[in-house]
Coordinates of C-alpha atoms in Angstrom, one line a residue:
Chain A
M17 CA 119.5 85.5 84.0
S18 CA 119.3 82.4 81.9
D19 CA 120.0 82.3 78.2
Q20 CA 116.3 82.0 77.4
A21 CA 114.6 84.8 75.5
I22 CA 113.4 87.7 77.7
R23 CA 109.8 87.1 78.6
I24 CA 107.8 90.3 78.4
V25 CA 104.3 90.4 79.6
V26 CA 101.7 93.3 79.2
L27 CA 98.6 93.5 81.2
L28 CA 95.5 94.7 79.3
K29 CA 91.9 95.3 80.4
R30 CA 88.8 96.2 78.6
L31 CA 87.4 99.4 79.7
Q32 CA 84.1 99.3 81.6
P33 CA 81.2 100.8 79.6
A34 CA 81.6 104.6 79.5
P35 CA 78.6 106.8 80.4
P36 CA 76.7 107.7 77.2
A37 CA 77.8 110.6 75.1
T38 CA 81.3 110.8 76.2
G39 CA 82.8 110.2 72.9
D40 CA 85.3 107.8 74.4
D41 CA 84.9 104.4 72.4
A42 CA 88.4 103.0 73.2
L43 CA 88.5 99.3 74.0
V44 CA 91.4 99.9 76.6
G45 CA 92.6 103.0 78.4
G46 CA 95.4 105.2 77.3
C47 CA 97.9 103.7 79.8
E48 CA 97.3 100.2 78.7
R49 CA 97.5 101.1 75.0
A50 CA 100.9 102.8 75.7
A51 CA 102.1 99.8 77.6
L52 CA 101.2 97.5 74.6
R53 CA 103.0 99.8 72.2
L54 CA 106.1 99.7 74.5
A55 CA 105.9 96.0 74.9
L56 CA 105.9 95.3 71.2
R57 CA 108.9 97.6 70.7
L58 CA 110.8 96.1 73.5
K59 CA 110.0 92.7 72.2
S60 CA 111.7 93.5 69.0
E61 CA 114.7 95.3 70.6
L62 CA 115.3 92.7 73.3
H63 CA 114.5 89.8 71.0
G64 CA 112.1 88.6 73.5
T65 CA 108.7 86.9 73.6
L66 CA 105.5 88.9 74.5
T67 CA 102.4 87.7 76.2
A68 CA 99.2 89.7 76.7
V69 CA 97.2 89.0 79.8
A70 CA 93.8 90.1 80.7
L71 CA 91.6 89.3 83.8
G72 CA 87.9 89.0 83.4
S73 CA 85.2 87.5 81.5
F74 CA 86.5 85.6 78.3
E75 CA 83.8 86.9 76.1
R76 CA 84.4 90.5 77.3
E77 CA 88.2 90.4 76.9
L78 CA 88.4 88.4 73.7
P79 CA 88.4 91.5 71.4
V80 CA 91.2 93.0 73.5
L81 CA 93.3 90.0 73.4
G82 CA 92.5 89.2 69.8
A83 CA 93.7 92.8 68.9
A84 CA 96.9 92.2 70.9
L85 CA 97.6 89.1 68.9
G86 CA 97.0 91.0 65.7
A87 CA 99.4 93.7 66.8
G88 CA 102.1 91.2 67.3
C89 CA 101.9 89.4 70.6
D90 CA 103.1 85.9 70.6
R91 CA 100.5 84.7 73.2
A92 CA 97.3 86.1 74.7
V93 CA 95.9 84.7 77.9
C94 CA 92.6 85.5 79.6
V95 CA 92.5 84.7 83.3
S96 CA 88.8 84.0 83.6
S97 CA 85.9 82.5 85.3
T98 CA 82.3 82.0 84.6
S99 CA 81.6 83.5 88.1
E100 CA 80.3 87.0 88.5
E101 CA 82.7 87.5 91.4
I102 CA 85.7 88.0 89.0
A103 CA 84.4 91.4 87.8
A104 CA 87.2 93.8 88.4
D105 CA 84.9 96.3 90.1
K106 CA 84.0 93.7 92.7
L107 CA 87.6 92.8 93.6
D108 CA 89.9 94.9 95.8
Y109 CA 93.4 95.9 94.3
L110 CA 95.0 93.2 96.3
G111 CA 92.4 90.6 95.1
I112 CA 93.2 91.4 91.5
A113 CA 96.9 91.5 92.1
E114 CA 97.0 88.1 93.9
I115 CA 95.2 86.4 90.9
L116 CA 97.4 88.1 88.3
A117 CA 100.5 87.5 90.3
E118 CA 99.8 83.7 90.4
A119 CA 99.1 83.7 86.6
L120 CA 102.3 85.5 85.9
H121 CA 104.2 83.2 88.1
R122 CA 102.8 80.3 86.1
L123 CA 103.5 81.9 82.7
G124 CA 107.0 83.3 83.7
C125 CA 107.7 86.9 83.4
D126 CA 111.0 89.0 83.3
I127 CA 109.4 92.4 82.4
L128 CA 105.9 93.2 83.1
L129 CA 104.4 96.3 81.6
C130 CA 101.1 97.6 82.8
G131 CA 99.1 100.8 82.8
D132 CA 100.0 103.4 85.4
R133 CA 96.3 104.0 86.4
S134 CA 93.1 102.4 85.1
Q135 CA 90.5 104.8 83.9
E136 CA 87.9 103.3 86.1
E137 CA 89.4 103.1 89.6
L138 CA 92.3 105.7 89.1
Q139 CA 94.3 104.1 92.0
G140 CA 97.5 103.0 90.3
A141 CA 97.7 100.2 92.8
V142 CA 97.7 96.8 90.9
G143 CA 101.1 97.3 89.1
P144 CA 103.0 97.9 92.4
A145 CA 101.0 95.3 94.3
I146 CA 102.0 92.7 91.7
A147 CA 105.6 93.7 92.0
E148 CA 105.4 93.2 95.8
L149 CA 103.8 89.8 95.4
L150 CA 106.3 88.5 92.9
H151 CA 109.3 90.2 94.7
M152 CA 110.1 92.2 91.8
R153 CA 111.4 95.9 91.6
H154 CA 109.1 98.4 90.1
L155 CA 108.9 101.9 88.7
S156 CA 105.7 104.0 88.3
S157 CA 104.9 106.9 86.2
V158 CA 107.1 105.5 83.5
A159 CA 107.0 108.0 80.5
S160 CA 109.3 106.1 78.0
V161 CA 111.5 103.1 78.0
A162 CA 114.5 102.2 75.7
S163 CA 116.7 99.2 75.5
A164 CA 120.0 100.0 77.0
A165 CA 121.9 99.3 73.8
S166 CA 119.9 101.9 72.1
V167 CA 120.7 104.8 74.5
A168 CA 124.3 105.7 73.7
D169 CA 124.9 108.1 76.5
V170 CA 124.3 105.7 79.3
A171 CA 126.1 102.8 77.5
S172 CA 128.9 101.5 79.6
A173 CA 131.2 98.5 79.6
E174 CA 128.6 96.7 81.6
A175 CA 125.3 97.8 79.9
G176 CA 124.0 95.3 77.4
R177 CA 125.7 92.4 78.9
E178 CA 122.7 91.7 81.1
P179 CA 119.9 90.6 79.0
G180 CA 116.8 92.7 79.1
T181 CA 118.5 95.7 80.4
V182 CA 116.5 99.0 79.6
V183 CA 116.6 102.6 80.5
A184 CA 113.3 103.9 81.8
E185 CA 112.4 107.5 82.2
C186 CA 110.0 108.3 85.0
R187 CA 108.1 111.5 85.9
A188 CA 108.5 112.2 89.7
G189 CA 108.7 115.4 91.7
G190 CA 108.5 117.8 88.9
A191 CA 111.4 116.2 87.0
L192 CA 112.1 113.3 84.5
H193 CA 114.4 110.7 85.9
R194 CA 116.3 108.0 84.0
F195 CA 116.9 104.6 85.6
R196 CA 118.9 101.7 84.3
C197 CA 116.9 98.7 84.9
T198 CA 117.7 94.9 84.7
P199 CA 115.1 92.3 85.0
P200 CA 112.9 91.1 86.7
M201 CA 111.0 94.3 86.8
V202 CA 107.5 95.9 86.7
L203 CA 107.1 99.1 84.7
C204 CA 103.9 101.0 85.2
V205 CA 103.4 103.1 82.1
L206 CA 101.9 106.5 81.5
A207 CA 99.8 107.3 78.5
A208 CA 101.3 109.0 75.5
T209 CA 100.0 111.6 73.1
S210 CA 100.2 111.4 69.3
E211 CA 99.6 107.6 69.3
P212 CA 98.9 106.2 66.0
P213 CA 95.4 104.8 65.3
G214 CA 94.8 101.3 66.2
P215 CA 92.1 98.7 66.8
L216 CA 92.3 99.3 70.6
N217 CA 91.4 103.0 70.3
A218 CA 88.5 103.1 68.1
A219 CA 87.8 106.7 68.8
K220 CA 90.7 107.6 66.8
P221 CA 90.1 108.6 63.2
D222 CA 90.9 106.0 60.6
A223 CA 91.3 103.3 63.3
P224 CA 91.5 99.9 61.7
A225 CA 89.2 97.2 63.0
V226 CA 90.6 94.1 64.5
P227 CA 92.4 92.3 61.7
E228 CA 90.2 89.7 60.2
N229 CA 93.0 87.2 60.0
V230 CA 93.3 87.1 63.9
D231 CA 92.5 83.5 65.0
H232 CA 90.6 84.1 68.3
S233 CA 91.1 80.5 69.0
R234 CA 94.6 81.3 69.8
V235 CA 93.5 83.3 72.9
E236 CA 94.1 81.0 75.7
R237 CA 92.1 80.6 78.9
M238 CA 93.5 80.2 82.3
E239 CA 90.7 79.4 84.8
L240 CA 90.9 80.6 88.4
A241 CA 90.6 76.8 89.4
D242 CA 93.8 76.3 87.5
L243 CA 95.4 78.8 89.9
G244 CA 94.1 77.0 92.9
R245 CA 91.4 79.7 93.6
D246 CA 87.8 79.3 94.4
P247 CA 85.8 80.9 91.6
S248 CA 83.0 81.9 94.0
A249 CA 85.5 83.5 96.2
P250 CA 88.4 84.6 94.0
G251 CA 89.9 87.2 96.1
R252 CA 89.4 90.1 98.6
S253 CA 86.3 92.2 97.7
A254 CA 86.5 95.9 97.1
L255 CA 86.0 98.1 100.1
G256 CA 82.9 100.1 100.8
Q257 CA 79.9 100.6 98.6
V258 CA 79.6 102.0 95.1
R259 CA 76.6 104.1 94.2
P260 CA 75.6 107.0 92.1
P261 CA 76.6 110.4 93.4
R262 CA 74.2 111.9 96.0
T263 CA 73.3 114.7 93.9
S264 CA 73.3 114.2 90.1
Q265 CA 74.0 117.9 90.1
R266 CA 73.9 119.8 86.8
G267 CA 76.0 122.9 86.9
A268 CA 74.2 126.3 86.6
I269 CA 74.1 127.3 82.9
L270 CA 74.6 131.1 83.1
A271 CA 73.2 133.7 80.7
S272 CA 76.3 135.9 80.5
E273 CA 80.0 136.2 81.1
A274 CA 79.4 139.0 83.6
E275 CA 77.1 136.8 85.6
L276 CA 79.9 134.1 85.7
V277 CA 82.4 136.6 87.0
S278 CA 79.9 137.8 89.8
R279 CA 79.2 134.2 90.8
L280 CA 83.0 133.6 91.1
I281 CA 83.5 136.7 93.1
D282 CA 80.6 135.7 95.4
D283 CA 82.3 132.2 95.8
H284 CA 85.6 133.9 96.7
L285 CA 87.2 132.4 93.6
L286 CA 88.0 135.8 92.2
R287 CA 88.9 139.0 93.9
Chain B
M8 CA 90.9 103.3 116.0
A9 CA 94.1 103.4 118.1
S10 CA 96.5 105.2 115.9
I11 CA 97.2 107.0 112.7
L12 CA 100.6 107.3 111.1
V13 CA 101.5 110.2 108.7
Y14 CA 104.6 109.8 106.5
I15 CA 106.4 113.2 106.2
E16 CA 108.2 113.3 103.0
L17 CA 111.2 115.6 102.8
D18 CA 112.3 118.1 100.1
G19 CA 115.9 118.4 101.0
E20 CA 115.9 118.9 104.8
Q21 CA 112.5 120.4 104.9
P22 CA 109.1 118.6 105.1
R23 CA 107.0 118.9 101.9
R24 CA 104.0 121.1 102.3
A25 CA 101.9 118.3 100.9
S26 CA 103.0 116.1 103.9
M27 CA 102.3 118.9 106.3
E28 CA 98.8 119.2 104.8
A29 CA 98.4 115.4 105.3
L30 CA 99.5 115.8 108.9
G31 CA 97.0 118.5 109.4
E32 CA 94.1 116.3 108.1
G33 CA 95.5 113.5 110.2
R34 CA 95.2 115.6 113.3
R35 CA 91.5 116.3 112.5
M36 CA 90.9 112.6 111.8
A37 CA 92.6 111.6 114.9
T38 CA 90.7 114.1 117.1
S39 CA 87.5 112.8 115.4
L40 CA 88.3 109.2 115.9
G41 CA 89.9 109.4 119.3
A42 CA 93.2 108.1 117.9
A43 CA 96.8 108.9 118.6
L44 CA 98.6 110.6 115.7
H45 CA 102.2 109.7 114.8
A46 CA 104.3 111.6 112.3
L47 CA 107.1 109.6 110.7
V48 CA 110.1 111.2 109.1
L49 CA 112.9 109.3 107.5
V50 CA 116.1 111.5 107.7
P51 CA 119.2 110.7 105.7
G52 CA 122.0 109.4 107.8
T53 CA 125.0 107.3 107.7
R54 CA 124.8 106.1 111.3
S55 CA 122.0 104.3 113.0
V56 CA 120.0 106.0 115.6
S57 CA 119.6 104.1 118.8
A58 CA 116.3 103.6 120.4
G59 CA 115.5 106.5 122.8
H60 CA 115.4 110.2 122.4
S61 CA 118.9 111.3 122.9
A62 CA 121.3 108.4 122.5
G63 CA 123.3 107.6 119.4
L64 CA 122.2 110.4 117.2
P65 CA 123.6 110.4 113.8
A66 CA 126.5 112.6 113.3
D67 CA 124.9 114.6 110.5
L68 CA 121.6 115.3 112.2
P69 CA 121.3 118.6 114.2
A70 CA 122.1 118.1 117.8
D71 CA 118.7 119.4 119.0
L72 CA 116.3 117.0 117.3
E73 CA 113.4 118.6 119.2
D74 CA 113.9 122.0 117.4
T75 CA 114.2 120.3 114.0
W76 CA 111.5 117.7 113.9
V77 CA 109.9 116.9 117.2
R78 CA 108.7 120.4 118.1
A79 CA 107.8 121.4 114.5
L80 CA 105.8 118.2 113.9
G81 CA 104.4 118.3 117.4
Q82 CA 103.1 121.9 116.8
A83 CA 101.7 120.7 113.5
G84 CA 99.5 118.3 115.3
A85 CA 101.5 115.1 116.0
D86 CA 101.2 113.4 119.3
K87 CA 104.4 111.4 118.8
V88 CA 107.1 112.0 116.2
V89 CA 109.0 109.0 114.9
V90 CA 112.4 109.8 113.5
A91 CA 114.2 107.1 111.7
T92 CA 117.3 107.1 109.4
A93 CA 117.1 106.0 105.8
S94 CA 120.0 105.4 103.5
Q95 CA 120.7 108.5 101.4
V96 CA 120.8 107.6 97.7
P97 CA 120.9 109.8 94.6
G98 CA 117.7 110.3 92.7
P99 CA 114.2 110.7 93.8
V100 CA 112.7 109.1 96.8
L101 CA 110.8 106.0 95.7
W102 CA 109.6 102.7 97.1
Q103 CA 112.9 101.1 96.4
T104 CA 114.8 103.8 98.3
H105 CA 112.6 104.3 101.3
G106 CA 110.0 101.5 101.2
R107 CA 111.6 99.1 103.5
A108 CA 112.2 101.6 106.2
L109 CA 108.8 102.9 105.9
H110 CA 107.4 99.4 106.2
A111 CA 109.7 98.7 109.3
A112 CA 108.4 101.8 111.0
C113 CA 104.8 100.6 110.4
E114 CA 105.6 97.3 112.0
R115 CA 106.9 99.1 115.0
V116 CA 104.1 101.6 115.4
T117 CA 101.3 99.2 114.2
P118 CA 98.9 102.0 113.0
N119 CA 95.4 101.4 111.9
L120 CA 95.6 104.1 109.3
V121 CA 98.5 105.4 107.2
L122 CA 98.3 108.8 105.4
I123 CA 100.6 109.7 102.7
A124 CA 100.5 112.7 100.5
A125 CA 99.8 111.8 96.9
T126 CA 103.0 113.2 95.5
S127 CA 104.8 111.1 92.9
T128 CA 106.8 109.6 95.8
G129 CA 103.6 108.9 97.7
R130 CA 102.0 107.3 94.7
D131 CA 105.0 105.1 94.2
I132 CA 105.2 104.1 97.8
A133 CA 101.6 103.8 99.1
P134 CA 100.1 100.9 97.1
R135 CA 103.2 98.7 97.7
L136 CA 103.3 99.5 101.4
A137 CA 99.6 98.6 101.4
T138 CA 100.3 95.4 99.8
R139 CA 103.2 94.5 102.1
L140 CA 101.0 95.3 105.1
G141 CA 98.0 93.4 103.6
A142 CA 96.2 96.7 104.1
W143 CA 93.3 98.2 102.2
F144 CA 94.2 101.1 99.9
L145 CA 92.3 104.2 98.9
A146 CA 93.8 106.7 96.7
E147 CA 92.9 110.4 97.1
P148 CA 89.4 110.2 98.6
S149 CA 87.4 113.1 99.8
I150 CA 86.8 113.1 103.5
E151 CA 83.6 113.8 105.4
Y152 CA 83.2 114.0 109.1
G153 CA 79.9 113.0 110.6
G154 CA 78.4 113.0 114.0
R155 CA 79.7 110.5 116.7
G156 CA 83.2 110.6 115.3
Q157 CA 82.3 109.0 112.0
V158 CA 84.8 109.6 109.1
V159 CA 83.7 108.6 105.6
L160 CA 86.1 108.4 102.6
S161 CA 84.6 108.7 99.2
R162 CA 86.1 108.7 95.7
P163 CA 84.7 109.0 92.2
V164 CA 85.1 105.9 90.1
F165 CA 84.1 105.1 86.5
G166 CA 84.6 108.6 85.3
G167 CA 82.7 110.1 88.2
S168 CA 79.4 108.4 87.3
L169 CA 79.7 106.3 90.5
V170 CA 81.2 107.0 93.9
R171 CA 82.8 104.5 96.2
R172 CA 82.2 105.3 99.9
V173 CA 84.0 103.8 102.8
S174 CA 83.1 104.5 106.5
L175 CA 86.3 104.0 108.6
E176 CA 84.3 102.6 111.3
D177 CA 83.4 99.7 109.1
V178 CA 86.9 98.9 108.1
R179 CA 88.7 95.9 109.8
G180 CA 92.5 95.9 109.5
V181 CA 95.0 98.5 108.3
T182 CA 94.1 101.2 105.7
V183 CA 96.6 103.1 103.6
V184 CA 95.2 106.4 102.2
T185 CA 96.9 108.9 100.0
L186 CA 95.8 112.5 100.2
T187 CA 95.6 115.0 97.3
P188 CA 98.2 117.7 97.6
G189 CA 96.7 121.2 98.0
S190 CA 93.3 119.9 99.3
Y191 CA 94.0 120.3 103.0
E192 CA 95.5 122.7 105.5
P193 CA 98.4 122.2 107.8
A194 CA 97.3 122.1 111.4
R195 CA 98.6 124.6 114.1
G196 CA 98.8 123.3 117.7
H197 CA 100.8 124.2 120.8
D198 CA 101.2 120.7 122.3
E199 CA 104.6 119.2 122.4
A200 CA 104.9 115.7 121.0
E201 CA 106.7 112.6 122.4
A202 CA 109.7 111.5 120.3
L203 CA 110.6 108.0 119.3
C204 CA 113.9 107.4 117.4
L205 CA 114.2 104.2 115.5
D206 CA 117.1 102.4 114.2
L207 CA 116.0 101.5 110.8
A208 CA 119.3 101.7 108.9
M209 CA 118.2 100.0 105.7
D210 CA 120.4 99.5 102.7
P211 CA 118.0 99.6 99.8
D212 CA 120.3 97.4 97.8
K213 CA 120.1 94.6 100.3
E214 CA 116.4 94.0 99.6
P215 CA 116.3 90.3 98.4
L216 CA 114.9 91.1 95.0
G217 CA 116.4 90.0 91.7
G218 CA 117.5 92.6 89.1
S219 CA 118.4 96.1 89.8
I220 CA 117.2 99.8 89.3
E221 CA 119.9 102.4 89.3
W222 CA 119.3 106.2 89.0
V223 CA 121.1 107.6 86.0
D224 CA 120.3 111.2 85.7
S225 CA 117.4 113.7 86.0
A226 CA 116.1 116.5 83.8
A227 CA 113.3 119.1 84.1
D228 CA 109.8 118.0 83.4
P229 CA 108.5 120.5 80.8
G230 CA 104.8 120.1 82.1
A231 CA 105.7 120.4 85.9
F232 CA 104.1 123.8 86.0
L233 CA 100.7 122.1 85.9
D234 CA 101.4 119.9 88.9
H235 CA 100.9 122.6 91.4
A236 CA 98.8 125.0 89.5
R237 CA 95.8 126.3 91.5
V238 CA 94.0 127.7 88.6
I239 CA 94.0 126.1 85.1
V240 CA 92.4 126.9 81.9
V241 CA 92.2 124.0 79.6
A242 CA 91.6 123.8 75.8
G243 CA 89.7 120.7 74.6
G244 CA 89.1 118.9 71.3
G245 CA 86.5 121.4 70.2
I246 CA 89.3 123.9 69.7
A247 CA 89.6 124.0 65.9
S248 CA 92.6 126.1 65.3
A249 CA 95.8 127.5 66.7
E250 CA 94.2 131.0 66.6
T251 CA 91.3 129.7 68.9
Y252 CA 93.9 128.0 71.1
A253 CA 95.7 131.4 71.5
L254 CA 92.3 132.9 72.6
V255 CA 92.1 130.3 75.4
G256 CA 95.7 131.4 76.4
E257 CA 94.4 134.9 76.7
L258 CA 91.9 133.8 79.2
A259 CA 94.5 132.0 81.2
R260 CA 96.6 135.1 81.3
A261 CA 93.6 137.2 82.4
L262 CA 93.0 134.8 85.3
G263 CA 96.5 134.3 86.1
A264 CA 96.1 130.8 85.3
E265 CA 98.2 127.9 83.8
L266 CA 97.2 126.7 80.3
G267 CA 96.5 123.1 79.8
A268 CA 95.0 121.0 76.9
T269 CA 93.3 117.7 76.4
E270 CA 95.0 114.8 74.8
T271 CA 92.8 115.2 71.6
L272 CA 94.0 118.7 71.1
C273 CA 97.7 117.8 71.7
S274 CA 97.5 114.8 69.4
R275 CA 96.3 117.2 66.5
G276 CA 99.5 119.3 67.1
I277 CA 97.5 122.4 68.2
A278 CA 98.9 122.3 71.7
P279 CA 102.3 121.0 72.9
A280 CA 102.4 117.6 74.5
E281 CA 103.7 118.9 77.8
R282 CA 100.4 120.6 78.5
V283 CA 98.2 117.5 78.2
I284 CA 95.9 116.8 81.2
G285 CA 94.2 113.4 81.3
V286 CA 94.1 110.1 83.0
G287 CA 97.4 108.5 82.7
F288 CA 99.0 111.6 81.3
R289 CA 99.0 114.3 84.0
H290 CA 96.7 114.5 87.0
V291 CA 96.0 118.0 88.5
A292 CA 94.5 119.3 91.6
P293 CA 93.5 123.0 91.0
A294 CA 91.0 125.0 93.0
L295 CA 89.5 126.4 89.8
Y296 CA 89.4 124.6 86.4
V297 CA 87.9 126.2 83.3
V298 CA 87.2 123.9 80.4
C299 CA 87.0 125.4 77.0
G300 CA 85.6 123.3 74.2
A301 CA 86.0 119.9 75.9
S302 CA 83.1 117.4 76.2
G303 CA 84.3 116.3 79.7
S304 CA 85.1 112.6 79.1
P305 CA 86.1 110.4 81.9
G306 CA 89.6 110.2 80.4
H307 CA 90.0 113.9 80.8
L308 CA 88.1 115.0 83.9
G309 CA 89.1 111.8 85.8
A310 CA 92.5 113.5 86.0
V311 CA 91.1 116.5 87.8
C312 CA 90.8 116.2 91.6
S313 CA 87.2 116.1 92.7
D314 CA 87.5 119.1 94.9
A315 CA 88.1 121.5 91.9
T316 CA 85.5 124.0 91.0
I317 CA 84.9 123.4 87.3
I318 CA 83.6 126.1 84.8
A319 CA 82.6 124.8 81.3
I320 CA 82.3 126.6 78.1
N321 CA 80.9 124.4 75.3
T322 CA 78.4 124.8 72.4
D323 CA 76.5 121.7 73.3
P324 CA 74.2 122.2 76.3
E325 CA 74.0 118.4 76.7
A326 CA 77.8 118.0 76.9
R327 CA 78.9 115.8 79.9
V328 CA 81.1 118.5 81.1
F329 CA 78.1 120.6 82.1
R330 CA 76.9 117.8 84.5
L331 CA 80.1 117.9 86.3
A332 CA 80.7 121.8 86.2
T333 CA 79.6 124.3 88.9
Y334 CA 78.9 126.9 86.4
G335 CA 78.7 126.8 82.6
I336 CA 78.1 129.0 79.5
V337 CA 76.7 127.6 76.4
G338 CA 78.5 129.2 73.4
R339 CA 81.4 129.3 71.1
V340 CA 84.7 129.8 72.6
E341 CA 85.5 132.4 70.1
T342 CA 82.5 134.4 71.4
V343 CA 82.5 133.7 75.0
I344 CA 86.2 134.1 75.9
P345 CA 86.5 137.8 74.6
A346 CA 83.3 138.7 76.5
L347 CA 84.6 136.9 79.7
V348 CA 88.0 138.6 79.4
A349 CA 86.2 141.9 79.0
S350 CA 84.1 141.2 82.1
L351 CA 87.2 140.4 84.2
A352 CA 88.9 143.5 83.0
G353 CA 85.8 145.8 83.5
R354 CA 85.2 144.5 87.0
R355 CA 88.3 146.1 88.6
A356 CA 91.0 148.6 87.6
E357 CA 93.7 146.0 88.3
P358 CA 93.6 142.5 86.7
L359 CA 91.8 140.2 89.0
T360 CA 93.8 137.5 90.8
V361 CA 92.3 134.3 91.7
A362 CA 92.1 133.8 95.3
T363 CA 94.4 130.8 96.3

């Protein structure tokens, strides 16, 4: 690693419009919010720089990136296109990852933080795919991360000598595993409970709005053409067809608890 | 479709049940599609395995490979069992420990479809394997079998308001699919499988990547009891007090279920954080899921497998949860649960046990 500051990048993405009456008014998903909070803390602990990156329509992602700047990111970059084809639900996981990997390669990245799963597709594929394309190691299901210097019980003669060394705790196989990691790396972050209210989570009580002093003109644009991609065909399209469920079924509202028990017995779910 | 490969994840020296379930579903798919079914197991070894069935066996493998893997996996549905060695490293099995070997095996076998159980290992490995193969990737779809050998994979997206459907006969190229643990049955067969042993001695540290990831230690996950629970009762944001939360716990006990909570309730301190169920927190795959006082937001129910039977209790008849539930009762949790527990107790002399 060179002596330059650790370059931390966090991937954000505005949530697709939720179905009505869900009560979920957050701008980004829980995993992305956790990734941003983690990125801000690591920026401070590792004395690094932090860039927020989003892929999508500039107008749509502007509030997210503006909030990221207001929260303390040094830069905010929207990889965008005027083409309809860049909509995330139209691109395959690999199509999305290839675009973002190229953008990250241009920006420079030592530690990439992203959400473990998006709330829309729930696949958990983009983070590991970016790691593969950038030839970086990755960890998924990351529950927490601390800079190595702040974790006394794993400190060693070597820890802390390598800039950007962190200890990541991952959930896997019914256990929590700690790993000592040196950059470059991709960390796919789980959501966290008890998060403080913030502009990216409007559903929380007392959530402040995007700070008024955020200069949205600081949000940078990186066009697909800048990445050498054809805006009309930016990447591999998503597989299959997306349509409403075959039956917009409404569950049977039962009149009594006894009837529910009877139904469950008939369905062989109780005996 | 020429061939399907199922990755058999090990728990110590035994195959994980989730992988055997994936193999069972792979058998069904292979029969429907007219494909050959391969089962791949990466065994820890310190010496390489020579190509061929009996030559150059690693010293720490049982002498009779057929009894240990080939026969067992053949009788579980595999047409061919691929046994390869992988370096034994401390800590959990992840992409960085076994990914290269798995990819190398895929390069040798050249499957059209790769099935991996959606355990934490599988979720870490599968998307990166798909990327390295340039493959399509589908996480935990439901599977439908149609006439003429048609296999359709479908999965809810955008909180269940839409469904993405893929017919395998329309796919060109390789597809990697993860399968939800507990949603399938292992197969039982009588045919013996062919064996193929591969020399895939791979040192995970030799992958030409910068940086490093070293396992330090492991501790118990306090919420792991939810991972394999077949019956879950969950308390949502409509639960206003610790007393009402305790009432939901009584229903869980009456059903023999595990107790979970939404992120909203945990954030208010009424339920402990390890019980949270939600997208990006903890995903569950129960057979029966009883939702008490939760609206059914995409961020919550998106974390519950689509095969679960959902029961809803809520005061709002227009709540989203009722559109996704099989059965529902409109009412206050404080009123419904005591009556429901009474109905459960009155039905039989012994407490009812949920069929699993």
